[in-house]
Amino acid sequence: MLLAASYYFYMCWKVEYILLIILSTVVDYIASRRMATLEDNGQRKRWLYLSLFTNLGILFGFKYFNFVGDNINALFDRFNVFYDVPAFEYLLPVGISFYTFQTLSYTIDVYQRKIEPEKHFGLFALYVSFFPQLVAGPIERPSRLLPQFHKEQVFSYENVTKGLRLMLWGFFLKLVVADRLAPIVDAIYNNPEQYAGLEVALGTVFFCFQIFGDFAGYSSIAIGAAKVMGYDLMENFRRPYFAASIREFWQRWHISLSTWFRDYVYIPLGGNRVVKWRWYYNLFITFLVSGIWHGANWTFVVWGALHGFYLVFAIWMKPYFDKLDASTGMDKRPGVMHLWRVFTTFILAAFAWIFFRANSLSDAFTLIGNLFRPSASDSGLLSSINGVEPMEIILGFSAIALMEMIHFFDETKRFESPLFHTNTGIRWGTMVFLITVILTFGVFTSSEFIYFQF
Amino acid sequence: MKSLTTLIWKGILLIAIVWVCCNILRWSMGMPFGWTNNFFHAKAELFEQAKGEYNTVFLGNSRFHRGVDPSVYDATMSRLLPEQKTKSFNYAVASAPAGEVYNLFNRLLDEQRSLQLKDIIIQLPSIKTAVGRQFQKTNLHKPRNVEWCDFSSYLFAMRSAWGLKGSKYSFRNKWKYSFNYTVALIENWFAIGMIKDMVLNKAEGLDLSKGGPNQDGYFPLALDDRKVIKSKHRAFLRNNKTAAKRANLSRRFFTKASPEEMKPHLNSSYLAYLVGMIDRAKSEGIQLTFIVPPCMNEFSYNELAAIYHALPKEHVLELTNADNYPFLYDPENMWDPGHLNTEGGRIFSEVLAYRIAEQKSNKNLLSEEKLLAYGTPKSNSKQKGKQSKADTVSKKEKKALANYLKNARAFKNKGNCLKASKFAEKALEVSPDNFKATFLTASCAQLMNKMDKATEFAELALERANTKEQRTKADAFIKSLN
């Protein structure tokens, strides 16, 4: 029944694309079963390659073919070669990057004999297409999710209420935070020539929280929906803007993807158990691939490369930073030091988000150039963005403040999380408050989740 | 182990508390009914400021909003019936669905003690507007459509929608409207998404100038600076054939078709509500009159002509038949195919006053000579000078139009309907009355499975068809959609 629901969920978007999921499922099911029975490594590898070729082939065909074609065409034009790689006009299957990675992790794990292949075709198909996390993650591992499908689920009051509260938090992040900030960010990023200075900074800071609200909101709804049905999905976000380094940021942001890249790209490349230059290379390549995973556009490639550079630079400079801290006496003030690090990490992540959000590389460079120029508008920051009322910006800041206040409670652990508080009054008060805020201040005419496009 | 029953009870309790909180918030904002639209908000404020001064109110949508000038109406009435002085207010708002008009009517009657109204004149609303694309897609979840959808207006809208006759209104479509009305009702109960708009609206401030130059609610289209309104006017100047088409439509439904012929189209649920409104008004000492306005399209006429014939004669007037009122279809008096310009509004208000005065006095006040004095539409040759001027201005636009249409067709042939539709819509921006662009938009919408949009644009295409072939093409397309 869950499988039927999952297929129906996907078909609501575009019926024929369900065939892609079915194709991946059938190929991986057969490949994994064959890999388990074969002893010869060469033959097993062939089945693995079949699975990789099928899944990555579909992903490449739908997501990257036109991007590669466009770049080849541009290159040909440069050298006056008159040949056009044809472009295909079709819609990108929603969530293709997510379910492809989920099913890839299964075949690779079976190949590496980390798990036994699933015998039940229906349960395996459900693992590939489980509807709460099908279109935008979290990208689950077979060792976590498949055993749960074998257990019989019974109604659990605790699971249902916990799941519903997680969903409530997700709706707050999406409808009150992300969708409130979206029109302001769009106004600035869709007209990069028009804005400068604080306006670009405002748009960028708002985008940091928009993308967090959007993606963490979806993850929370997905985890909550699964929890209601009795399934545990992995945590995907852990207050990333409280991170004190870029390394820590990636331990808190899109955890299911960063651990996937760690296990299936970074470690196979050699991880950190190699010579230093190779370690830097491994890190950089992992983040570069992560950038490409996010989208077929040079903006995502630069975004990934920038994060790779941040990490390599931080490792390379660590001894010098430590010396600097000791000489200035900052190492004796851990609180101030921590705050400073959180702030600089946020600035670095925000800077990288400019590439992620900009419509093209030239737009991104225009925005960065304008960031350091004073604004041309003399009407003040709140009134300077076309089509945006000052009150909308104030509401945007209020939504961020409310979200970060609740994050602060969770982060410091000085207080219990109000949504899961043991005191009934606080718990109910928070729920009533959040539902009322969502219903009355939520944006209900907005578009879909940003991460569905990846 | 806590049970499912506990969960359900706790859920109900939570919803009840949330409902109270949402409504306290809504109440604390103190916004008047009508705050969701700038024009409506200004009218509500002006009407409130002069509470008790007005004895006549006009309700309806853009045809009344842009076509009834209370100062002309009052002057004419005082000339015709000096003993029955009127002071009227134009409370009509563009795009008002029947449910919104019904809600406003009930609100006025609830306050009748302090208002002391004598006449309410309502532009007979078409249910079609409340089930069309505007409600389905464009305005769904928008405060404007949520605000009026309280329980009684919800019932009115539901029953009236289910009573619609004709193959265009299939069971599936009616089910869809019902779902959307129910969504709007729930959103209304909990003020979903509304408080933030109230906050933004308050911060923006109230623009009383939207209440019109005389602050009586009348706002002629010539004073509206919006691009879309100007472009519709320019398109009408270039091609005003639709005026004659609409005149012929009005003749078809009000001269040629007999009441018996219209009977199968009668929406009896809607009629029952209208009769109920008349009775309620009567009990409050108010004379309620419904008016069929000019320049309607085929689907509205189909619906309203049947209602017109079924309503008690002393409560309904038609000011739409081109055989009786040819001057209302004179392009000189029109702004666009569906609306009158300032001069047209003046004439319409005067004729309306005559007809109301005739009802009140049981005398024939509007003579044939007087009607003839308003003029008849000039022949096309007399309009040519004006048109050719408009044509020379638009050479650049013509080129752009041809380009947009070419691109739209090319993308449609390639199967990229999204891009094709974008180009067709761009073509419509340049030439809002263009058949080819309208038809392309409809067929792209059909290919993208957007059936409401496809139907809406197919109807428009039928209306904008200039040749027999185009008409047949649009007709066949509408049939294929149904």
mmCIF file of C-alpha atoms in Angstrom, chain A residues 89 91 154-158 160-161 164 180 389-392 395 427-428 431-432 435-436 438-445, chain B residues 1-4 6-7 10 13-14 17-18 21-22 25 140-142 190-196 199-200 203-204 416 419:
data_model
loop_
_atom_site.group_PDB
_atom_site.id
_atom_site.type_symbol
_atom_site.label_atom_id
_atom_site.label_comp_id
_atom_site.label_asym_id
_atom_site.label_seq_id
_atom_site.Cartn_x
_atom_site.Cartn_y
_atom_site.Cartn_z
ATOM 1 C CA GLU A 89 13.143 19.875 -24.554
ATOM 2 C CA LEU A 91 11.030 18.619 -17.956
ATOM 3 C CA VAL A 154 1.326 -0.450 14.833
ATOM 4 C CA PHE A 155 -0.298 2.807 15.894
ATOM 5 C CA SER A 156 1.891 4.685 18.347
ATOM 6 C CA TYR A 157 0.629 7.850 19.992
ATOM 7 C CA GLU A 158 4.174 9.044 20.644
ATOM 8 C CA VAL A 160 2.194 10.287 15.648
ATOM 9 C CA THR A 161 2.430 13.323 17.933
ATOM 10 C CA LEU A 164 3.049 15.905 13.613
ATOM 11 C CA ARG A 180 8.060 35.206 3.132
ATOM 12 C CA GLU A 389 6.763 46.929 0.952
ATOM 13 C CA PRO A 390 8.956 47.942 3.932
ATOM 14 C CA MET A 391 6.602 45.954 6.170
ATOM 15 C CA GLU A 392 7.412 42.789 4.183
ATOM 16 C CA LEU A 395 8.056 40.630 8.649
ATOM 17 C CA ARG A 427 4.379 22.494 24.545
ATOM 18 C CA TRP A 428 0.754 23.347 23.781
ATOM 19 C CA MET A 431 2.032 24.513 19.098
ATOM 20 C CA VAL A 432 -0.902 26.940 19.231
ATOM 21 C CA ILE A 435 -0.117 27.020 14.028
ATOM 22 C CA THR A 436 -1.632 30.490 14.458
ATOM 23 C CA ILE A 438 1.478 29.710 10.058
ATOM 24 C CA LEU A 439 -2.215 30.172 9.336
ATOM 25 C CA THR A 440 -2.292 33.926 9.665
ATOM 26 C CA PHE A 441 1.191 34.954 8.512
ATOM 27 C CA GLY A 442 2.027 32.075 6.177
ATOM 28 C CA VAL A 443 2.324 32.548 2.440
ATOM 29 C CA PHE A 444 -0.067 30.176 0.678
ATOM 30 C CA THR A 445 0.314 31.250 -2.918
ATOM 31 C CA MET B 1 -0.488 3.416 25.548
ATOM 32 C CA LYS B 2 -2.563 6.415 24.650
ATOM 33 C CA SER B 3 -5.242 5.690 22.140
ATOM 34 C CA LEU B 4 -6.348 7.113 18.844
ATOM 35 C CA THR B 6 -7.174 10.722 22.836
ATOM 36 C CA LEU B 7 -5.305 11.927 19.784
ATOM 37 C CA LYS B 10 -6.653 16.599 21.604
ATOM 38 C CA LEU B 13 -9.180 20.935 21.195
ATOM 39 C CA LEU B 14 -6.053 22.262 19.498
ATOM 40 C CA ILE B 17 -7.940 27.049 20.451
ATOM 41 C CA VAL B 18 -6.225 27.965 17.184
ATOM 42 C CA CYS B 21 -6.608 32.835 18.436
ATOM 43 C CA CYS B 22 -6.893 33.432 14.686
ATOM 44 C CA LEU B 25 -6.132 38.409 15.734
ATOM 45 C CA LEU B 140 -7.641 30.865 -5.050
ATOM 46 C CA HIS B 141 -6.179 31.470 -1.550
ATOM 47 C CA LYS B 142 -6.184 35.233 -2.155
ATOM 48 C CA PHE B 190 -9.284 30.609 10.351
ATOM 49 C CA ALA B 191 -8.319 33.841 8.528
ATOM 50 C CA ILE B 192 -5.662 31.744 6.809
ATOM 51 C CA GLY B 193 -2.944 33.883 5.268
ATOM 52 C CA MET B 194 -4.938 37.043 5.891
ATOM 53 C CA ILE B 195 -3.423 38.738 8.913
ATOM 54 C CA LYS B 196 -0.100 39.373 7.164
ATOM 55 C CA VAL B 199 -0.619 44.211 8.371
ATOM 56 C CA LEU B 200 0.848 45.039 4.952
ATOM 57 C CA ALA B 203 1.346 49.792 6.625
ATOM 58 C CA GLU B 204 0.667 50.787 3.036
ATOM 59 C CA ASN B 416 7.575 23.070 -25.831
ATOM 60 C CA LYS B 419 7.600 28.578 -23.996
#
